[in-house]
Tab-separated table of N, CA and C in Angstrom:
chain	number	residue	atom	x	y	z
J	12	MET	N	24.251	50.828	99.586
J	12	MET	CA	25.638	50.559	99.309
J	12	MET	C	26.422	50.344	100.601
J	13	THR	N	25.814	50.536	101.751
J	13	THR	CA	26.493	50.327	103.020
J	13	THR	C	26.679	48.841	103.278
J	14	ARG	N	27.881	48.468	103.676
J	14	ARG	CA	28.158	47.065	103.979
J	14	ARG	C	27.666	46.763	105.380
J	15	GLY	N	26.950	45.663	105.536
J	15	GLY	CA	26.428	45.269	106.834
J	15	GLY	C	27.274	44.212	107.507
J	16	ASP	N	28.194	43.640	106.768
J	16	ASP	CA	29.037	42.588	107.332
J	16	ASP	C	30.312	43.191	107.911
J	17	ARG	N	30.738	42.641	108.997
J	17	ARG	CA	32.002	43.061	109.605
J	17	ARG	C	32.809	41.803	109.862
J	18	PRO	N	33.873	41.619	109.109
J	18	PRO	CA	34.627	40.371	109.227
J	18	PRO	C	35.269	40.206	110.597
J	19	GLY	N	35.149	39.022	111.134
J	19	GLY	CA	35.838	38.693	112.371
J	19	GLY	C	35.135	39.125	113.633
J	20	GLU	N	34.035	39.839	113.515
J	20	GLU	CA	33.350	40.321	114.697
J	20	GLU	C	32.877	39.146	115.549
J	21	GLY	N	33.329	39.091	116.776
J	21	GLY	CA	32.932	38.033	117.685
J	21	GLY	C	33.647	36.708	117.470
J	22	GLU	N	34.645	36.695	116.594
J	22	GLU	CA	35.372	35.460	116.302
J	22	GLU	C	36.799	35.573	116.825
J	23	SER	N	37.403	34.433	117.045
J	23	SER	CA	38.801	34.404	117.478
J	23	SER	C	39.588	33.637	116.432
J	24	TRP	N	40.427	34.347	115.693
J	24	TRP	CA	41.180	33.743	114.605
J	24	TRP	C	42.674	33.893	114.835
J	25	ASP	N	43.423	33.030	114.180
J	25	ASP	CA	44.873	33.206	114.197
J	25	ASP	C	45.210	34.426	113.334
J	26	GLU	N	46.441	34.884	113.453
J	26	GLU	CA	46.854	36.115	112.782
J	26	GLU	C	46.653	36.057	111.266
J	27	ARG	N	47.090	34.987	110.622
J	27	ARG	CA	46.995	34.896	109.167
J	27	ARG	C	45.532	34.962	108.711
J	28	THR	N	44.665	34.230	109.376
J	28	THR	CA	43.249	34.225	109.004
J	28	THR	C	42.661	35.619	109.153
J	29	LEU	N	42.984	36.288	110.245
J	29	LEU	CA	42.473	37.633	110.465
J	29	LEU	C	42.971	38.599	109.388
J	30	LEU	N	44.269	38.563	109.095
J	30	LEU	CA	44.822	39.472	108.088
J	30	LEU	C	44.243	39.202	106.703
J	31	LEU	N	44.130	37.935	106.335
J	31	LEU	CA	43.573	37.604	105.024
J	31	LEU	C	42.091	37.963	104.934
J	32	THR	N	41.379	37.837	106.036
J	32	THR	CA	39.972	38.223	106.058
J	32	THR	C	39.836	39.731	105.871
J	33	MET	N	40.678	40.495	106.546
J	33	MET	CA	40.632	41.945	106.401
J	33	MET	C	41.049	42.370	104.992
J	34	LEU	N	42.055	41.703	104.422
J	34	LEU	CA	42.454	42.009	103.050
J	34	LEU	C	41.299	41.756	102.095
J	35	ARG	N	40.682	40.592	102.222
J	35	ARG	CA	39.559	40.247	101.340
J	35	ARG	C	38.414	41.262	101.506
J	36	TYR	N	38.127	41.651	102.727
J	36	TYR	CA	37.062	42.615	102.997
J	36	TYR	C	37.345	43.947	102.296
J	37	THR	N	38.570	44.443	102.402
J	37	THR	CA	38.892	45.720	101.758
J	37	THR	C	38.875	45.569	100.239
J	38	GLN	N	39.328	44.428	99.736
J	38	GLN	CA	39.299	44.197	98.290
J	38	GLN	C	37.860	44.150	97.777
J	39	GLN	N	36.994	43.429	98.480
J	39	GLN	CA	35.594	43.340	98.067
J	39	GLN	C	34.908	44.704	98.137
J	40	THR	N	35.259	45.488	99.134
J	40	THR	CA	34.686	46.826	99.256
J	40	THR	C	35.078	47.677	98.057
J	41	ALA	N	36.330	47.590	97.630
J	41	ALA	CA	36.781	48.358	96.460
J	41	ALA	C	35.954	48.000	95.231
J	42	VAL	N	35.720	46.726	95.026
J	42	VAL	CA	34.915	46.289	93.879
J	42	VAL	C	33.491	46.799	94.003
J	43	GLU	N	32.907	46.695	95.189
J	43	GLU	CA	31.528	47.150	95.387
J	43	GLU	C	31.368	48.643	95.117
J	44	LYS	N	32.416	49.409	95.376
J	44	LYS	CA	32.347	50.859	95.165
J	44	LYS	C	32.255	51.231	93.694
J	45	VAL	N	32.738	50.375	92.784
J	45	VAL	CA	32.698	50.712	91.363
J	45	VAL	C	31.590	49.978	90.612
J	46	GLN	N	31.084	48.890	91.170
J	46	GLN	CA	30.062	48.122	90.466
J	46	GLN	C	28.793	48.941	90.296
J	47	GLY	N	28.200	48.802	89.127
J	47	GLY	CA	26.960	49.507	88.842
J	47	GLY	C	27.151	50.890	88.248
J	48	LEU	N	28.385	51.363	88.176
J	48	LEU	CA	28.629	52.656	87.541
J	48	LEU	C	28.585	52.493	86.024
J	49	SER	N	28.107	53.509	85.345
J	49	SER	CA	28.189	53.512	83.887
J	49	SER	C	29.657	53.690	83.500
J	50	GLU	N	29.961	53.401	82.245
J	50	GLU	CA	31.346	53.592	81.767
J	50	GLU	C	31.773	55.046	81.940
J	51	ASP	N	30.871	55.981	81.668
J	51	ASP	CA	31.207	57.397	81.810
J	51	ASP	C	31.486	57.773	83.258
J	52	LEU	N	30.627	57.326	84.171
J	52	LEU	CA	30.836	57.656	85.588
J	52	LEU	C	32.073	56.960	86.145
J	53	ALA	N	32.392	55.788	85.646
J	53	ALA	CA	33.585	55.064	86.108
J	53	ALA	C	34.869	55.792	85.712
J	54	ARG	N	34.777	56.640	84.696
J	54	ARG	CA	35.946	57.374	84.206
J	54	ARG	C	35.918	58.862	84.576
J	55	ALA	N	34.854	59.278	85.242
J	55	ALA	CA	34.722	60.688	85.621
J	55	ALA	C	35.806	61.064	86.623
J	56	THR	N	36.399	62.223	86.418
J	56	THR	CA	37.450	62.723	87.316
J	56	THR	C	36.990	64.081	87.862
J	57	PRO	N	36.194	64.052	88.937
J	57	PRO	CA	35.579	65.283	89.437
J	57	PRO	C	36.505	66.180	90.257
J	58	LEU	N	37.708	65.725	90.552
J	58	LEU	CA	38.616	66.508	91.387
J	58	LEU	C	39.630	67.225	90.497
J	59	PRO	N	39.529	68.532	90.353
J	59	PRO	CA	40.412	69.259	89.438
J	59	PRO	C	41.897	69.096	89.771
J	60	THR	N	42.209	68.892	91.031
J	60	THR	CA	43.616	68.747	91.416
J	60	THR	C	44.133	67.314	91.257
J	61	SER	N	43.235	66.384	90.919
J	61	SER	CA	43.618	64.976	90.721
J	61	SER	C	42.991	64.474	89.421
J	62	PRO	N	43.563	64.857	88.288
J	62	PRO	CA	42.929	64.572	87.001
J	62	PRO	C	42.888	63.097	86.609
J	63	ARG	N	43.537	62.234	87.344
J	63	ARG	CA	43.483	60.795	87.047
J	63	ARG	C	42.608	60.035	88.054
J	64	MET	N	42.031	60.744	89.009
J	64	MET	CA	41.301	60.106	90.103
J	64	MET	C	39.865	59.801	89.691
J	65	ALA	N	39.716	58.691	88.963
J	65	ALA	CA	38.408	58.174	88.563
J	65	ALA	C	38.247	56.794	89.187
J	66	PRO	N	37.017	56.367	89.471
J	66	PRO	CA	36.823	55.059	90.107
J	66	PRO	C	37.526	53.904	89.384
J	67	ALA	N	37.392	53.815	88.064
J	67	ALA	CA	38.044	52.720	87.323
J	67	ALA	C	39.558	52.815	87.438
J	68	ASN	N	40.072	54.020	87.421
J	68	ASN	CA	41.523	54.218	87.503
J	68	ASN	C	42.065	53.805	88.866
J	69	VAL	N	41.335	54.147	89.921
J	69	VAL	CA	41.772	53.779	91.272
J	69	VAL	C	41.774	52.261	91.430
J	70	LEU	N	40.730	51.591	90.941
J	70	LEU	CA	40.697	50.133	91.054
J	70	LEU	C	41.829	49.500	90.256
J	71	ASN	N	42.105	50.031	89.084
J	71	ASN	CA	43.211	49.499	88.283
J	71	ASN	C	44.548	49.747	88.971
J	72	HIS	N	44.695	50.889	89.596
J	72	HIS	CA	45.898	51.190	90.385
J	72	HIS	C	46.077	50.150	91.484
J	73	LEU	N	44.995	49.829	92.188
J	73	LEU	CA	45.084	48.830	93.260
J	73	LEU	C	45.533	47.478	92.716
J	74	ARG	N	45.053	47.112	91.537
J	74	ARG	CA	45.485	45.846	90.916
J	74	ARG	C	46.995	45.838	90.721
J	75	TRP	N	47.512	46.904	90.138
J	75	TRP	CA	48.942	46.934	89.842
J	75	TRP	C	49.789	47.097	91.103
J	76	VAL	N	49.267	47.771	92.118
J	76	VAL	CA	49.995	47.874	93.391
J	76	VAL	C	50.169	46.482	93.990
J	77	GLU	N	49.092	45.692	94.020
J	77	GLU	CA	49.195	44.327	94.553
J	77	GLU	C	50.183	43.512	93.740
J	78	ARG	N	50.065	43.581	92.435
J	78	ARG	CA	50.951	42.792	91.576
J	78	ARG	C	52.416	43.174	91.793
J	79	SER	N	52.678	44.457	91.880
J	79	SER	CA	54.056	44.922	92.059
J	79	SER	C	54.638	44.458	93.398
J	80	TRP	N	53.866	44.628	94.465
J	80	TRP	CA	54.372	44.215	95.781
J	80	TRP	C	54.602	42.705	95.849
J	81	ILE	N	53.720	41.915	95.239
J	81	ILE	CA	53.851	40.454	95.317
J	81	ILE	C	54.886	39.947	94.324
J	82	ASN	N	54.645	40.189	93.043
J	82	ASN	CA	55.522	39.654	91.995
J	82	ASN	C	56.945	40.172	92.104
J	83	ASP	N	57.067	41.461	92.132
J	83	ASP	CA	58.365	42.104	92.065
J	83	ASP	C	59.095	42.067	93.410
J	84	ARG	N	58.519	42.673	94.401
J	84	ARG	CA	59.244	42.844	95.660
J	84	ARG	C	59.266	41.587	96.528
J	85	LEU	N	58.094	40.994	96.788
J	85	LEU	CA	58.055	39.841	97.688
J	85	LEU	C	58.719	38.617	97.065
J	86	LEU	N	58.348	38.292	95.829
J	86	LEU	CA	58.820	37.053	95.209
J	86	LEU	C	60.056	37.236	94.336
J	87	GLY	N	60.430	38.488	94.059
J	87	GLY	CA	61.660	38.734	93.310
J	87	GLY	C	61.536	38.622	91.806
J	88	GLY	N	60.305	38.658	91.299
J	88	GLY	CA	60.102	38.576	89.855
J	88	GLY	C	60.302	39.916	89.174
J	89	GLU	N	59.931	39.925	87.926
J	89	GLU	CA	60.081	41.133	87.121
J	89	GLU	C	58.942	42.107	87.423
J	90	ASP	N	59.248	43.385	87.406
J	90	ASP	CA	58.220	44.413	87.538
J	90	ASP	C	57.598	44.592	86.162
J	91	ASP	N	56.392	44.075	85.977
J	91	ASP	CA	55.751	44.132	84.668
J	91	ASP	C	54.607	45.146	84.625
J	92	GLY	N	54.624	46.098	85.547
J	92	GLY	CA	53.599	47.130	85.573
J	92	GLY	C	53.665	48.024	84.349
J	93	PRO	N	52.588	48.733	84.072
J	93	PRO	CA	52.532	49.572	82.879
J	93	PRO	C	53.295	50.894	83.002
J	94	TRP	N	53.756	51.220	84.191
J	94	TRP	CA	54.413	52.503	84.422
J	94	TRP	C	55.778	52.554	83.750
J	95	THR	N	56.186	53.768	83.432
J	95	THR	CA	57.495	54.027	82.828
J	95	THR	C	58.072	55.272	83.488
J	96	ASP	N	59.311	55.557	83.204
J	96	ASP	CA	59.900	56.801	83.711
J	96	ASP	C	59.139	58.013	83.171
J	97	GLU	N	58.695	57.923	81.920
J	97	GLU	CA	57.966	59.021	81.302
J	97	GLU	C	56.544	59.139	81.840
J	98	ASN	N	55.953	58.011	82.236
J	98	ASN	CA	54.575	58.012	82.752
J	98	ASN	C	54.495	57.095	83.970
J	99	PRO	N	54.923	57.587	85.126
J	99	PRO	CA	54.928	56.750	86.327
J	99	PRO	C	53.528	56.408	86.846
J	100	ASP	N	52.490	57.035	86.304
J	100	ASP	CA	51.106	56.773	86.718
J	100	ASP	C	50.300	56.093	85.611
J	101	ALA	N	50.966	55.326	84.774
J	101	ALA	CA	50.308	54.717	83.609
J	101	ALA	C	49.181	53.766	83.995
J	102	GLU	N	49.240	53.177	85.193
J	102	GLU	CA	48.165	52.266	85.597
J	102	GLU	C	46.840	53.015	85.751
J	103	PHE	N	46.908	54.291	86.083
J	103	PHE	CA	45.687	55.094	86.145
J	103	PHE	C	45.134	55.307	84.737
J	104	ASP	N	46.005	55.628	83.796
J	104	ASP	CA	45.580	55.824	82.408
J	104	ASP	C	44.990	54.537	81.839
J	105	GLU	N	45.602	53.420	82.149
J	105	GLU	CA	45.106	52.130	81.674
J	105	GLU	C	43.687	51.878	82.174
J	106	GLY	N	43.392	52.300	83.396
J	106	GLY	CA	42.047	52.125	83.942
J	106	GLY	C	40.990	52.843	83.132
J	107	SER	N	41.359	53.958	82.532
J	107	SER	CA	40.414	54.691	81.687
J	107	SER	C	40.261	54.067	80.311
J	108	ALA	N	41.248	53.312	79.883
J	108	ALA	CA	41.223	52.718	78.542
J	108	ALA	C	40.460	51.393	78.496
J	109	LEU	N	40.378	50.709	79.622
J	109	LEU	CA	39.725	49.393	79.666
J	109	LEU	C	38.247	49.534	80.032
J	110	PRO	N	37.386	48.646	79.507
J	110	PRO	CA	35.991	48.640	79.969
J	110	PRO	C	35.951	48.348	81.474
J	111	LEU	N	34.986	48.916	82.165
J	111	LEU	CA	34.906	48.753	83.614
J	111	LEU	C	34.832	47.281	84.022
J	112	ASP	N	34.061	46.472	83.307
J	112	ASP	CA	33.971	45.062	83.698
J	112	ASP	C	35.313	44.351	83.570
J	113	GLU	N	36.150	44.797	82.646
J	113	GLU	CA	37.501	44.240	82.504
J	113	GLU	C	38.396	44.685	83.669
J	114	VAL	N	38.285	45.944	84.062
J	114	VAL	CA	39.047	46.444	85.215
J	114	VAL	C	38.666	45.635	86.455
J	115	VAL	N	37.382	45.415	86.659
J	115	VAL	CA	36.909	44.649	87.820
J	115	VAL	C	37.426	43.218	87.752
J	116	ARG	N	37.285	42.574	86.593
J	116	ARG	CA	37.725	41.183	86.446
J	116	ARG	C	39.230	41.053	86.711
J	117	LEU	N	40.017	41.934	86.141
J	117	LEU	CA	41.472	41.869	86.332
J	117	LEU	C	41.850	42.117	87.792
J	118	TYR	N	41.157	43.057	88.427
J	118	TYR	CA	41.424	43.311	89.841
J	118	TYR	C	41.061	42.095	90.691
J	119	GLU	N	39.896	41.519	90.450
J	119	GLU	CA	39.483	40.350	91.235
J	119	GLU	C	40.451	39.182	91.045
J	120	GLU	N	40.961	38.993	89.849
J	120	GLU	CA	41.946	37.927	89.602
J	120	GLU	C	43.234	38.191	90.373
J	121	GLU	N	43.703	39.427	90.337
J	121	GLU	CA	44.942	39.769	91.053
J	121	GLU	C	44.729	39.674	92.557
J	122	ALA	N	43.567	40.112	93.031
J	122	ALA	CA	43.264	40.039	94.460
J	122	ALA	C	43.256	38.589	94.937
J	123	ALA	N	42.669	37.703	94.155
J	123	ALA	CA	42.645	36.281	94.528
J	123	ALA	C	44.064	35.714	94.547
J	124	ARG	N	44.859	36.111	93.584
J	124	ARG	CA	46.257	35.652	93.543
J	124	ARG	C	47.033	36.148	94.771
J	125	THR	N	46.817	37.397	95.131
J	125	THR	CA	47.473	37.973	96.306
J	125	THR	C	47.111	37.177	97.558
J	126	ARG	N	45.841	36.906	97.736
J	126	ARG	CA	45.414	36.150	98.922
J	126	ARG	C	46.003	34.740	98.913
J	127	ALA	N	46.084	34.121	97.748
J	127	ALA	CA	46.651	32.769	97.656
J	127	ALA	C	48.127	32.768	98.040
J	128	VAL	N	48.863	33.768	97.609
J	128	VAL	CA	50.286	33.856	97.976
J	128	VAL	C	50.428	33.994	99.482
J	129	PHE	N	49.663	34.895	100.077
J	129	PHE	CA	49.784	35.117	101.519
J	129	PHE	C	49.221	33.963	102.342
J	130	ALA	N	48.371	33.159	101.779
J	130	ALA	CA	47.855	31.992	102.499
J	130	ALA	C	48.964	30.973	102.749
J	131	GLU	N	49.985	30.981	101.910
J	131	GLU	CA	51.065	29.991	102.002
J	131	GLU	C	52.406	30.563	102.421
J	132	HIS	N	52.655	31.818	102.148
J	132	HIS	CA	53.981	32.414	102.341
J	132	HIS	C	54.275	32.650	103.827
J	133	ASP	N	55.490	32.401	104.236
J	133	ASP	CA	55.937	32.676	105.603
J	133	ASP	C	55.864	34.180	105.848
J	134	LEU	N	55.030	34.596	106.784
J	134	LEU	CA	54.846	36.023	107.034
J	134	LEU	C	56.090	36.690	107.619
J	135	ASP	N	56.983	35.910	108.189
J	135	ASP	CA	58.226	36.465	108.733
J	135	ASP	C	59.341	36.537	107.702
J	136	ALA	N	59.130	35.958	106.533
J	136	ALA	CA	60.171	35.945	105.494
J	136	ALA	C	60.391	37.352	104.960
J	137	LEU	N	61.653	37.673	104.741
J	137	LEU	CA	61.979	38.952	104.113
J	137	LEU	C	61.594	38.894	102.646
J	138	MET	N	61.212	40.033	102.116
J	138	MET	CA	60.903	40.070	100.693
J	138	MET	C	62.175	39.774	99.912
J	139	ALA	N	62.005	39.196	98.733
J	139	ALA	CA	63.148	38.779	97.918
J	139	ALA	C	64.047	39.961	97.579
J	140	LYS	N	63.473	41.123	97.415
J	140	LYS	CA	64.260	42.303	97.056
J	140	LYS	C	64.532	43.181	98.278
J	141	ALA	N	64.654	42.542	99.440
J	141	ALA	CA	64.971	43.281	100.664
J	141	ALA	C	66.383	43.831	100.576
J	142	THR	N	66.562	44.973	101.173
J	142	THR	CA	67.884	45.588	101.284
J	142	THR	C	68.082	45.962	102.743
J	143	PRO	N	69.321	46.226	103.152
J	143	PRO	CA	69.525	46.647	104.545
J	143	PRO	C	68.675	47.869	104.910
J	144	ARG	N	68.429	48.718	103.937
J	144	ARG	CA	67.617	49.907	104.190
J	144	ARG	C	66.123	49.573	104.192
J	145	HIS	N	65.729	48.522	103.487
J	145	HIS	CA	64.332	48.123	103.382
J	145	HIS	C	64.181	46.628	103.656
J	146	PRO	N	64.399	46.201	104.908
J	146	PRO	CA	64.272	44.768	105.235
J	146	PRO	C	62.822	44.399	105.568
J	147	LEU	N	61.954	44.514	104.580
J	147	LEU	CA	60.529	44.326	104.818
J	147	LEU	C	60.149	42.851	104.762
J	148	THR	N	59.223	42.480	105.641
J	148	THR	CA	58.741	41.102	105.687
J	148	THR	C	57.437	40.968	104.898
J	149	ALA	N	57.058	39.728	104.640
J	149	ALA	CA	55.775	39.455	103.995
J	149	ALA	C	54.635	40.024	104.839
J	150	ARG	N	54.749	39.947	106.144
J	150	ARG	CA	53.716	40.495	107.036
J	150	ARG	C	53.568	42.000	106.810
J	151	TRP	N	54.696	42.701	106.716
J	151	TRP	CA	54.657	44.145	106.486
J	151	TRP	C	53.946	44.439	105.164
J	152	ILE	N	54.279	43.673	104.128
J	152	ILE	CA	53.662	43.885	102.816
J	152	ILE	C	52.154	43.629	102.897
J	153	LEU	N	51.762	42.559	103.553
J	153	LEU	CA	50.334	42.250	103.698
J	153	LEU	C	49.610	43.379	104.428
J	154	LEU	N	50.169	43.853	105.517
J	154	LEU	CA	49.560	44.970	106.245
J	154	LEU	C	49.510	46.228	105.385
J	155	HIS	N	50.563	46.463	104.627
J	155	HIS	CA	50.590	47.630	103.742
J	155	HIS	C	49.487	47.546	102.691
J	156	LEU	N	49.271	46.358	102.124
J	156	LEU	CA	48.226	46.215	101.114
J	156	LEU	C	46.835	46.419	101.710
J	157	ILE	N	46.630	45.977	102.946
J	157	ILE	CA	45.356	46.245	103.619
J	157	ILE	C	45.186	47.762	103.797
J	158	GLU	N	46.224	48.418	104.265
J	158	GLU	CA	46.180	49.866	104.487
J	158	GLU	C	45.970	50.610	103.176
J	159	GLU	N	46.715	50.243	102.151
J	159	GLU	CA	46.610	50.916	100.848
J	159	GLU	C	45.199	50.769	100.277
J	160	THR	N	44.659	49.564	100.343
J	160	THR	CA	43.320	49.330	99.806
J	160	THR	C	42.275	50.083	100.622
J	161	ALA	N	42.397	50.063	101.938
J	161	ALA	CA	41.441	50.782	102.788
J	161	ALA	C	41.498	52.286	102.517
J	162	ARG	N	42.695	52.818	102.348
J	162	ARG	CA	42.846	54.255	102.069
J	162	ARG	C	42.174	54.607	100.740
J	163	HIS	N	42.421	53.785	99.721
J	163	HIS	CA	41.797	54.056	98.422
J	163	HIS	C	40.295	53.794	98.442
J	164	ASN	N	39.828	52.948	99.348
J	164	ASN	CA	38.382	52.771	99.495
J	164	ASN	C	37.726	54.080	99.933
J	165	GLY	N	38.429	54.842	100.739
J	165	GLY	CA	37.921	56.164	101.112
J	165	GLY	C	37.801	57.069	99.896
J	166	HIS	N	38.812	57.010	99.026
J	166	HIS	CA	38.736	57.788	97.784
J	166	HIS	C	37.558	57.307	96.931
J	167	LEU	N	37.435	55.978	96.804
J	167	LEU	CA	36.347	55.422	95.997
J	167	LEU	C	34.980	55.791	96.571
J	168	ASP	N	34.884	55.837	97.884
J	168	ASP	CA	33.634	56.208	98.541
J	168	ASP	C	33.227	57.622	98.140
J	169	ILE	N	34.156	58.540	98.190
J	169	ILE	CA	33.868	59.932	97.828
J	169	ILE	C	33.576	60.049	96.336
J	170	LEU	N	34.386	59.363	95.503
J	170	LEU	CA	34.158	59.421	94.061
J	170	LEU	C	32.780	58.861	93.698
J	171	ARG	N	32.385	57.785	94.354
J	171	ARG	CA	31.075	57.187	94.070
J	171	ARG	C	29.957	58.148	94.463
J	172	GLU	N	30.090	58.764	95.623
J	172	GLU	CA	29.063	59.722	96.046
J	172	GLU	C	28.976	60.892	95.077
J	173	MET	N	30.125	61.366	94.616
J	173	MET	CA	30.135	62.464	93.649
J	173	MET	C	29.559	62.035	92.306
J	174	ALA	N	29.745	60.765	91.960
J	174	ALA	CA	29.284	60.261	90.657
J	174	ALA	C	27.776	60.091	90.596
J	175	ASP	N	27.205	59.428	91.590
J	175	ASP	CA	25.766	59.126	91.490
J	175	ASP	C	25.001	59.289	92.795
J	176	GLY	N	25.658	59.830	93.810
J	176	GLY	CA	24.971	60.062	95.068
J	176	GLY	C	24.933	58.886	96.022
J	177	SER	N	25.441	57.729	95.598
J	177	SER	CA	25.453	56.551	96.486
J	177	SER	C	26.390	56.795	97.651
J	178	VAL	N	25.928	56.422	98.829
J	178	VAL	CA	26.748	56.592	100.022
J	178	VAL	C	26.825	55.261	100.773
J	179	GLY	N	27.837	55.156	101.624
J	179	GLY	CA	27.938	53.963	102.459
J	179	GLY	C	29.161	53.160	102.185
């Protein structure tokens, strides 16, 4: 399960290419961490203090995080995430309700959409819903999504090892 590829190693790329390559790498790693799990293991929540922390739930969370940052904040569209005031973590619950292959497919579709937006969007542009208190640029959002995905990859790595012993 250890990845042998390292994106950009020995290459000289412009900033956008490098950032999009790193985003794609972290996105692909997230998918690889859940592939091959049974439906039961994909929904297992082995951490008593984190009852929603299952591999399928984390991947579904990543899908909705990308969608929210792009659709809602960057482009100014409607926030169509499953969360509500009563259940602010509904995207985790949704991950347990969907078959794992559906969670993977939906995540891969959203990930491709995210990369397509950033391939064209001005990285210096302020997000559509910027405020004086939060004047975030597209570049900041892209870096945040790389960081968020990489951080959750660490969670997925531990969850996968706990689920079936796979490491790497």
